[in-house]
Structure formats: structure tokens, C-alpha cells
Short mmCIF file of C-alpha atoms and ligand atoms in Angstrom, two decimals:
data_model
loop_
_atom_site.label_atom_id
_atom_site.label_comp_id
_atom_site.label_asym_id
_atom_site.label_seq_id
_atom_site.Cartn_x
_atom_site.Cartn_y
_atom_site.Cartn_z
CA MET A 846 117.13 90.33 121.40
CA SER A 847 117.72 92.34 118.31
CA PHE A 848 120.42 94.86 117.41
CA ARG A 849 123.08 97.22 118.62
CA ILE A 850 124.46 100.31 116.92
CA LEU A 851 127.98 99.57 115.66
CA GLY A 852 128.79 102.99 114.21
CA THR A 853 127.29 106.32 113.16
CA GLY A 854 128.17 109.02 110.63
CA SER A 855 126.82 112.22 109.12
CA ALA A 856 127.44 114.70 106.32
CA LEU A 857 126.33 118.26 105.64
CA PRO A 858 126.67 120.43 102.55
CA ALA A 859 129.46 123.03 102.64
CA ARG A 860 127.33 126.16 102.23
CA SER A 861 126.06 127.69 105.47
CA VAL A 862 123.16 130.11 104.95
CA THR A 863 122.61 132.51 107.86
CA ASN A 864 119.39 134.28 108.79
CA ASP A 865 121.00 137.50 107.53
CA ASP A 866 121.69 135.79 104.18
CA LEU A 867 117.96 134.97 103.90
CA SER A 868 116.99 138.55 104.67
CA GLU A 869 118.76 139.59 101.46
CA PHE A 870 115.90 138.17 99.38
CA LEU A 871 113.09 137.56 101.91
CA ASP A 872 111.19 139.97 104.15
CA THR A 873 112.64 138.41 107.30
CA SER A 874 115.40 138.95 109.84
CA ASP A 875 117.57 137.20 112.42
CA GLU A 876 115.54 139.12 115.04
CA TRP A 877 112.38 137.33 113.86
CA ILE A 878 113.80 133.88 113.12
CA PHE A 879 116.17 133.15 116.00
CA PRO A 880 113.90 133.90 119.00
CA ARG A 881 110.98 131.97 117.43
CA THR A 882 112.92 128.94 116.21
CA GLY A 883 116.41 128.75 117.72
CA ILE A 884 117.86 128.59 114.20
CA LYS A 885 120.84 130.81 113.30
CA SER A 886 121.89 129.13 110.05
CA ARG A 887 121.29 126.05 107.97
CA ARG A 888 123.39 124.06 105.47
CA ILE A 889 122.05 124.17 101.92
CA CYS A 890 123.22 122.08 98.96
CA THR A 891 124.86 123.98 96.13
CA THR A 892 126.93 121.49 94.13
CA GLU A 893 126.32 118.46 96.37
CA SER A 894 123.77 115.83 95.40
CA LEU A 895 121.83 113.95 98.06
CA ASP A 896 123.44 110.74 96.76
CA GLU A 897 126.85 112.20 97.62
CA LEU A 898 125.85 113.36 101.11
CA SER A 899 124.20 110.00 101.82
CA VAL A 900 127.29 108.08 100.80
CA GLU A 901 129.59 110.35 102.80
CA ALA A 902 127.46 109.77 105.92
CA SER A 903 127.28 106.03 105.18
CA ARG A 904 131.05 105.68 104.71
CA ALA A 905 131.65 107.47 108.03
CA ALA A 906 129.21 105.11 109.79
CA LEU A 907 130.74 102.02 108.13
CA GLU A 908 134.24 103.11 109.09
CA ALA A 909 133.18 103.73 112.71
CA ALA A 910 131.54 100.30 112.75
CA GLY A 911 134.48 98.49 111.14
CA VAL A 912 132.11 97.08 108.51
CA THR A 913 132.73 96.98 104.76
CA PRO A 914 129.95 97.50 102.19
CA ASP A 915 130.13 93.87 101.04
CA GLN A 916 129.27 92.77 104.60
CA LEU A 917 125.92 94.59 104.56
CA ASP A 918 122.75 92.49 104.33
CA LEU A 919 120.35 95.39 103.88
CA ILE A 920 120.33 99.14 103.23
CA ILE A 921 117.30 101.18 104.28
CA CYS A 922 117.12 104.89 103.54
CA SER A 923 114.60 107.26 105.07
CA THR A 924 113.92 110.14 102.73
CA THR A 925 111.14 112.28 101.31
CA SER A 926 113.42 114.34 99.10
CA GLY A 927 115.68 111.89 97.28
CA ASP A 928 117.58 112.63 94.08
CA HIS A 929 115.38 110.09 92.29
CA LEU A 930 111.72 109.14 92.51
CA ILE A 931 112.83 105.89 90.91
CA PRO A 932 114.88 104.04 92.02
CA ALA A 933 115.00 104.37 95.79
CA GLU A 934 117.71 106.59 97.26
CA ALA A 935 118.97 103.44 98.98
CA CYS A 936 119.73 101.89 95.57
CA ALA A 937 121.92 104.88 94.65
CA ILE A 938 123.69 104.54 98.00
CA ALA A 939 124.26 100.82 97.36
CA GLU A 940 125.66 101.52 93.90
CA LEU A 941 128.05 104.22 95.10
CA LEU A 942 129.20 102.11 98.05
CA GLY A 943 129.65 99.03 95.88
CA ALA A 944 127.19 97.01 97.99
CA SER A 945 125.02 94.28 96.50
CA CYS A 946 122.45 93.69 99.25
CA PRO A 947 118.72 94.57 99.00
CA ALA A 948 118.12 98.30 99.31
CA PHE A 949 114.90 100.28 99.65
CA ASP A 950 113.51 103.51 101.08
CA VAL A 951 110.99 104.26 103.79
CA SER A 952 108.94 107.45 103.74
CA ALA A 953 107.70 108.60 107.14
CA ALA A 954 108.81 112.25 106.99
CA CYS A 955 110.62 113.51 110.07
CA ALA A 956 109.94 110.26 111.99
CA GLY A 957 111.51 108.22 109.16
CA PHE A 958 114.77 107.21 110.84
CA ILE A 959 112.90 105.54 113.68
CA PHE A 960 110.49 103.84 111.27
CA ALA A 961 113.58 102.53 109.46
CA LEU A 962 115.06 101.27 112.73
CA ASP A 963 111.83 99.40 113.38
CA VAL A 964 111.94 97.81 109.91
CA ALA A 965 115.57 96.78 110.49
CA ASP A 966 114.58 95.36 113.87
CA GLY A 967 112.13 93.07 112.06
CA TYR A 968 114.92 91.74 109.82
CA PHE A 969 117.09 91.00 112.86
CA ALA A 970 114.18 89.38 114.71
CA ARG A 971 113.54 87.06 111.75
CA GLY A 972 117.23 86.20 111.45
CA ARG A 973 117.33 87.71 107.96
CA ALA A 974 120.22 90.13 108.57
CA GLU A 975 123.48 90.44 110.51
CA ARG A 976 124.42 93.97 109.48
CA VAL A 977 122.08 96.72 108.30
CA LEU A 978 122.90 100.24 107.13
CA VAL A 979 120.16 102.74 108.01
CA VAL A 980 120.52 106.15 106.36
CA ALA A 981 118.35 109.26 106.69
CA ALA A 982 118.98 111.83 103.97
CA GLU A 983 117.05 114.97 103.14
CA LYS A 984 117.42 117.80 100.67
CA MET A 985 114.65 119.99 102.09
CA SER A 986 115.91 122.92 100.00
CA ARG A 987 114.23 121.31 96.98
CA LEU A 988 110.86 120.94 98.75
CA VAL A 989 110.39 124.32 100.39
CA ASP A 990 108.83 127.35 98.74
CA TRP A 991 111.69 129.89 98.79
CA GLU A 992 109.16 132.71 98.59
CA ASP A 993 107.33 131.59 101.76
CA ARG A 994 109.17 133.14 104.70
CA ALA A 995 107.02 131.22 107.20
CA THR A 996 108.46 127.84 106.11
CA CYS A 997 111.69 128.11 104.08
CA VAL A 998 113.62 129.64 106.97
CA LEU A 999 113.07 126.50 109.05
CA PHE A 1000 114.76 123.85 106.93
CA GLY A 1001 118.18 122.61 105.82
CA ASP A 1002 119.88 119.72 104.02
CA GLY A 1003 121.98 116.84 105.31
CA ALA A 1004 122.37 113.10 105.83
CA ALA A 1005 123.21 110.76 108.70
CA ALA A 1006 123.61 107.02 109.02
CA ALA A 1007 123.95 104.17 111.49
CA VAL A 1008 125.27 100.65 111.00
CA LEU A 1009 123.33 98.12 113.06
CA GLY A 1010 124.62 94.69 114.03
CA ALA A 1011 122.61 91.64 115.16
CA GLY A 1012 122.76 90.33 118.67
CA GLY A 1013 122.26 93.36 120.87
CA LEU A 1014 119.66 94.22 123.46
CA ASN A 1015 117.91 96.94 121.47
CA PRO A 1016 115.40 98.31 121.19
CA LEU A 1017 114.32 98.32 124.83
CA ALA A 1018 111.13 100.03 123.69
CA MET A 1019 109.79 101.11 120.30
CA SER A 1020 106.64 102.96 119.32
CA LEU A 1021 105.32 104.10 115.93
CA THR A 1022 102.04 105.99 115.52
CA THR A 1023 100.08 107.67 112.75
CA ASP A 1024 97.30 110.18 113.33
CA PRO A 1025 96.30 110.58 109.70
CA SER A 1026 96.12 114.17 108.46
CA VAL A 1027 97.64 115.16 105.13
CA GLU A 1028 96.79 118.86 105.18
CA ILE A 1029 98.68 119.88 108.34
CA LEU A 1030 102.07 119.34 106.72
CA HIS A 1031 102.48 118.18 103.17
CA VAL A 1032 104.24 118.41 99.83
CA PRO A 1033 102.04 117.57 96.81
CA GLY A 1034 103.51 115.05 94.38
CA VAL A 1035 104.95 116.01 91.01
CA GLY A 1036 102.34 116.78 88.37
CA GLY A 1037 103.66 114.81 85.41
CA THR A 1038 102.69 115.38 81.78
CA SER A 1039 99.74 113.04 81.33
CA PRO A 1040 97.39 114.40 78.63
CA TYR A 1041 94.56 112.54 80.45
CA ASP A 1042 95.11 114.06 83.89
CA GLN A 1043 92.22 116.36 84.81
CA THR A 1044 93.05 116.67 88.53
CA GLU A 1045 94.37 119.82 90.19
CA ARG A 1046 98.13 120.19 90.06
CA PRO A 1047 99.25 122.24 93.04
CA ALA A 1048 102.90 123.28 93.17
CA SER A 1049 105.10 120.58 94.68
CA VAL A 1050 106.27 122.68 97.62
CA LEU A 1051 105.94 122.30 101.38
CA ALA A 1052 102.90 123.74 103.16
CA MET A 1053 102.42 123.63 106.89
CA GLU A 1054 100.05 124.76 109.64
CA GLY A 1055 102.83 125.90 111.96
CA ARG A 1056 100.88 126.32 115.19
CA ARG A 1057 99.23 122.88 114.94
CA VAL A 1058 102.63 121.30 114.26
CA PHE A 1059 104.00 123.11 117.31
CA LYS A 1060 101.37 121.63 119.65
CA PHE A 1061 101.72 118.19 118.07
CA GLY A 1062 105.52 118.32 118.54
CA VAL A 1063 105.39 119.19 122.22
CA SER A 1064 102.72 116.61 123.07
CA THR A 1065 104.49 113.91 121.02
CA ILE A 1066 107.78 114.35 122.83
CA CYS A 1067 106.09 114.27 126.25
CA THR A 1068 103.89 111.25 125.52
CA SER A 1069 106.66 109.32 123.77
CA VAL A 1070 109.21 109.73 126.54
CA THR A 1071 106.71 108.69 129.20
CA GLU A 1072 105.60 105.67 127.16
CA LEU A 1073 109.16 104.55 126.32
CA ALA A 1074 110.09 104.61 130.00
CA ARG A 1075 106.93 102.72 130.98
CA GLU A 1076 107.43 100.05 128.27
CA ALA A 1077 111.09 99.52 129.22
CA GLY A 1078 110.35 99.51 132.97
CA VAL A 1079 112.69 102.42 133.74
CA ALA A 1080 112.09 105.87 135.23
CA VAL A 1081 112.24 108.91 132.93
CA GLU A 1082 115.01 110.25 135.20
CA ASP A 1083 117.08 107.14 134.40
CA ILE A 1084 117.34 108.14 130.73
CA ASP A 1085 120.78 109.65 130.09
CA HIS A 1086 120.30 111.28 126.67
CA PHE A 1087 117.28 112.61 124.80
CA VAL A 1088 117.63 112.93 121.02
CA PHE A 1089 114.48 114.67 119.78
CA HIS A 1090 113.55 115.79 116.30
CA GLN A 1091 115.06 119.24 115.77
CA ALA A 1092 112.05 121.19 114.46
CA ASN A 1093 112.12 124.22 116.68
CA GLU A 1094 113.93 125.22 119.89
CA ARG A 1095 110.66 126.38 121.43
CA ILE A 1096 109.17 122.92 120.89
CA LEU A 1097 112.20 121.40 122.63
CA SER A 1098 112.19 123.80 125.57
CA SER A 1099 108.41 123.52 126.09
CA ALA A 1100 108.66 119.72 126.15
CA VAL A 1101 111.65 119.79 128.50
CA ALA A 1102 109.76 122.07 130.91
CA ARG A 1103 106.60 119.93 130.76
CA LEU A 1104 108.51 116.68 131.31
CA GLY A 1105 110.67 118.21 134.05
CA ILE A 1106 113.80 116.57 132.62
CA ASP A 1107 117.35 117.90 132.91
CA ASP A 1108 117.92 120.22 129.95
CA ALA A 1109 121.61 119.19 129.80
CA LYS A 1110 120.49 115.70 128.70
CA VAL A 1111 118.74 117.06 125.59
CA THR A 1112 120.90 117.07 122.46
CA ARG A 1113 120.66 120.05 120.12
CA SER A 1114 121.97 120.57 116.60
CA LEU A 1115 119.22 122.87 115.37
CA ALA A 1116 121.00 126.24 115.64
CA GLU A 1117 123.48 125.52 112.83
CA THR A 1118 121.56 122.95 110.77
CA GLY A 1119 117.89 123.96 110.86
CA ASN A 1120 115.31 121.21 110.48
CA ILE A 1121 116.67 118.40 108.27
CA SER A 1122 113.52 116.27 108.60
CA SER A 1123 114.38 112.60 109.19
CA ALA A 1124 118.14 113.25 109.25
CA CYS A 1125 117.83 115.34 112.45
CA VAL A 1126 117.70 112.46 114.92
CA PRO A 1127 120.63 110.39 113.53
CA LEU A 1128 122.71 113.53 112.96
CA ALA A 1129 122.26 114.65 116.56
CA LEU A 1130 122.99 111.08 117.69
CA ASP A 1131 126.18 110.97 115.61
CA ARG A 1132 127.37 114.24 117.15
CA LEU A 1133 126.77 112.86 120.65
CA VAL A 1134 128.67 109.68 119.82
CA ARG A 1135 131.60 111.48 118.18
CA ALA A 1136 131.84 113.90 121.10
CA GLY A 1137 132.33 110.84 123.32
CA LYS A 1138 129.29 111.80 125.38
CA ILE A 1139 127.54 108.42 125.29
CA THR A 1140 129.10 105.66 127.36
CA PRO A 1141 128.23 101.94 127.36
CA GLY A 1142 125.23 101.11 129.50
CA GLN A 1143 123.60 104.53 129.13
CA LEU A 1144 120.00 104.90 128.03
CA VAL A 1145 119.27 106.98 124.92
CA ALA A 1146 115.73 108.02 123.91
CA LEU A 1147 115.07 108.92 120.27
CA VAL A 1148 111.85 110.73 119.29
CA GLY A 1149 110.87 111.79 115.77
CA PHE A 1150 107.61 113.42 114.65
CA GLY A 1151 106.28 115.10 111.57
CA ALA A 1152 104.09 114.87 108.50
CA GLY A 1153 101.59 112.03 108.48
CA LEU A 1154 101.17 112.85 111.27
CA ASP A 1155 103.73 110.19 112.11
CA THR A 1156 105.63 109.68 115.33
CA GLY A 1157 108.45 107.27 116.05
CA ALA A 1158 110.14 106.70 119.40
CA CYS A 1159 112.81 104.27 120.49
CA LEU A 1160 114.73 103.61 123.70
CA LEU A 1161 118.26 102.22 123.30
CA ARG A 1162 120.72 100.82 125.81
CA TRP A 1163 124.12 101.90 124.44
CA GLU A 1164 126.38 98.86 123.94
N1 ACO B 2178 110.11 136.47 109.10
C1 ACO B 2178 109.32 137.51 109.44
N2 ACO B 2178 108.00 137.40 109.65
C2 ACO B 2178 107.46 136.17 109.53
C3 ACO B 2178 108.21 135.04 109.16
C4 ACO B 2178 109.59 135.23 108.95
N3 ACO B 2178 110.41 134.21 108.61
N4 ACO B 2178 107.38 133.97 109.11
C5 ACO B 2178 106.16 134.40 109.42
N5 ACO B 2178 106.19 135.74 109.66
C6 ACO B 2178 105.10 136.62 109.99
C7 ACO B 2178 103.79 136.18 109.36
O1 ACO B 2178 103.67 136.69 108.06
C8 ACO B 2178 102.78 136.79 110.30
O2 ACO B 2178 102.67 138.14 110.01
P1 ACO B 2178 101.21 138.86 110.10
O3 ACO B 2178 100.81 138.72 111.53
O4 ACO B 2178 101.52 140.24 109.65
O5 ACO B 2178 100.34 138.09 109.18
C9 ACO B 2178 103.47 136.67 111.66
O6 ACO B 2178 104.87 136.53 111.39
C10 ACO B 2178 102.99 135.45 112.44
O7 ACO B 2178 103.02 134.33 111.56
P2 ACO B 2178 102.70 132.88 112.07
O8 ACO B 2178 102.87 131.89 110.96
O9 ACO B 2178 101.39 132.91 112.79
O10 ACO B 2178 103.90 132.73 113.08
P3 ACO B 2178 104.02 131.82 114.34
O11 ACO B 2178 104.03 132.69 115.53
O12 ACO B 2178 103.07 130.66 114.32
O13 ACO B 2178 105.48 131.25 114.14
C11 ACO B 2178 106.57 129.23 113.45
C12 ACO B 2178 105.79 130.47 113.00
C13 ACO B 2178 107.89 129.66 114.02
C14 ACO B 2178 106.80 128.33 112.25
C15 ACO B 2178 105.70 128.52 114.50
O14 ACO B 2178 104.40 128.29 114.05
C16 ACO B 2178 106.27 127.25 114.93
O15 ACO B 2178 107.25 127.22 115.65
N6 ACO B 2178 105.66 126.12 114.50
C17 ACO B 2178 106.18 124.83 114.73
C18 ACO B 2178 106.28 124.20 113.42
C19 ACO B 2178 107.70 123.88 113.06
O16 ACO B 2178 108.67 124.22 113.69
N7 ACO B 2178 107.75 123.17 111.97
C20 ACO B 2178 108.96 122.71 111.48
C21 ACO B 2178 108.74 121.76 110.39
S1 ACO B 2178 107.61 120.54 110.77
C22 ACO B 2178 108.35 119.29 111.50
O17 ACO B 2178 109.54 119.15 111.47
C23 ACO B 2178 107.52 118.31 112.20
#
């Protein structure tokens, strides 16, 4: 007996960048991008900081939950692209919210929100928390190489949050995995200025083996959904909503076809947001909730996957 989701929220930067906008400075086109990815536009930060987006998403989630910042026992932020290497993004969120609880980040790339849920679950299980704010916030526009048309067209910026309360039934099932491989998808760390450092200093921009990620994404979704259902003792057909990581429409449609699930149950936000790494899953969840599409008692499967290679999957009974 662990937690239930009390409220969700999300925030996106104001500037929408279309595929045509990208073709003004890159050798690319909407005709190439949209059919291969399902992405039409993405939101990119101009004047917004990630701190600001994170707090906007957090305030929306707190308001929906009816919880004030002083009632929080813990803030966990999933990010790989925070405004600060030190301190954690979660500390900046705490400061801006006026919260005084412990705050730290988790780094599990696109699976990070589900890793953070699992960490929060541990706090509830040990009776260490009553209310936890979990935020996923990513400014991918600072990690991509804007001269690499094969990667920069895929990503966007944004933040989403959920307030969890103790005493619920969730998670019905939870699974985290790591199949260690740095090279497939990675961003080298910052070089620094050490006069002693004799190591190579590659540029700190995202590099990816797209086709391997594609296969990994499809197989992760299929395996995770099957395993979640088995662990919870329900049939895959009983699951009402599927909230998958929004990497690529072709990954989603291939997984849907392979699983044989009803496409109408699969949430999508990719077309107008691009891939926002760990913020994808909670953002898509927030949109479902705010559209009034999830009703109490329904089953919701969350699946995230990405660099690591990490996967995180969670089955929730909506309360
Ligand atoms: N516009 C025009 N041409 C392009 C673009 C672009 N944006 N990007 C690549 N190309 C060109 C390449 O230069 C190449 O040209 P060439 O044959 O003359 O050398 C050709 O298109 C094929 O390039 P590939 O990289 O092999 O393209 P691919 O068919 O694999 O498609 C894609 C790339 C869409 C990224 C695909 O690999 C994919 O869907 N991968 C899944 C990975 C993914 O979605 N990752 C998201 C982030 S990771 C995550 O969230 C877990």
C-alpha cells in the first residue's frame, strides 16, 4: 500500500518551432521529418529558464492536488538538462516554491519520471513521507547539436509534475531495468578547465544511434506492458490508458501493432512537443487527466525508455 496521484501539472515554453522553421537553417524539411517521426513542431525555450518551467508545472500540480508547498515532505526532480549542475534542479524548485523539505534529482534519462516514482514509493513504504512532489523537467535544446539534422529535429523542452499522497493502492506493478550501454545514446559531460586533465574532451552534445534506439523502444514497450499486466494479475486488454515515452510516432505505432492493443488507448503529445525526454510521460499523463479522460478505477500503464539504456514501467489504478 503506497501512494496515489493527487494532482498533475505541466508547462511548456512559449516558442513553437515548426519543421519549416528548422528548414530555414538546416538541410531538412517537413516532408522528411513528419513521416519518419510524427513530429510537426516542438516548444523551445527562448527567455524561459528550466527553473521557471519546473515551478510552473509544480504549482499547477500542487493546485490540482490541493497541497501547499509547506506540506511537502520531499521533492524529486528527474532531469538530465537542469539549469545547474550544482545544486540539484529540485533545490531550485524548492527555493522558488518556498518549500523546506529535502530535495534532490534523479538522472535516468527518458525513463527518469518512473525511476523517480519508484524512489518516492520507497519513501511511502518506509513511512517517511505523506506528500511528495515528483517533477520531470528537460531543456533538451541545450543538449542537442543544432547542426546535426538527424538528432536536433527530434527534441523539445518542457516540464511536468505530479503530487503523490500516501495511502493509495499504487503502484500495482513497477519495473526498472538497465542494459548498460553508454555509446548508443549519450551526452558527454562538461570539460572543465583543469590544467591537469589530459583526457579527451568531446563536445557536450547529444549523439545517438537512431536505428538501435528504435528497436530498443519498440521491444521495451512490448515487454514492459506484458510484464506489468502479468505482475498485477490483469489482462493487457484490461488496461485503459497507455502513456508511453514520446520518442517517435513510428516507435509507438509499431509497438501498438505488435501488442495488438487498441490505438485509441495510447496517449500522444509528440506532434506538437517533440521528445522532451523524461518530461514526456508526465506531460502526456497531465493532458489525459486535464481532458477528463481518466476516471477513478481505470488502469494506466506508464512506460519510459532511453539512454542508459534504462527502462521504467509502472501500472497505476487511478484513485
Ligand atoms: N532531414 C533530412 N534528412 C535527414 C535528416 C533530417 N532531419 N536526418 C537524417 N537525414 C538523412 C541522413 O543524413 C541520411 O542521409 P544519407 O542516406 O544521404 O546519408 C538519411 O536521412 C538516413 O539517415 P538515418 O539516420 O539512417 O535515418 P533513419 O531512417 O534511421 O531515421 C530516425 C532517423 C528518425 C531518428 C530513426 O532512426 C528513428 O526513428 N530512430 C529512433 C530513435 C529516436 O526516435 N530517438 C529519439 C531520442 S531517443 C529516446 O528518446 C529514447
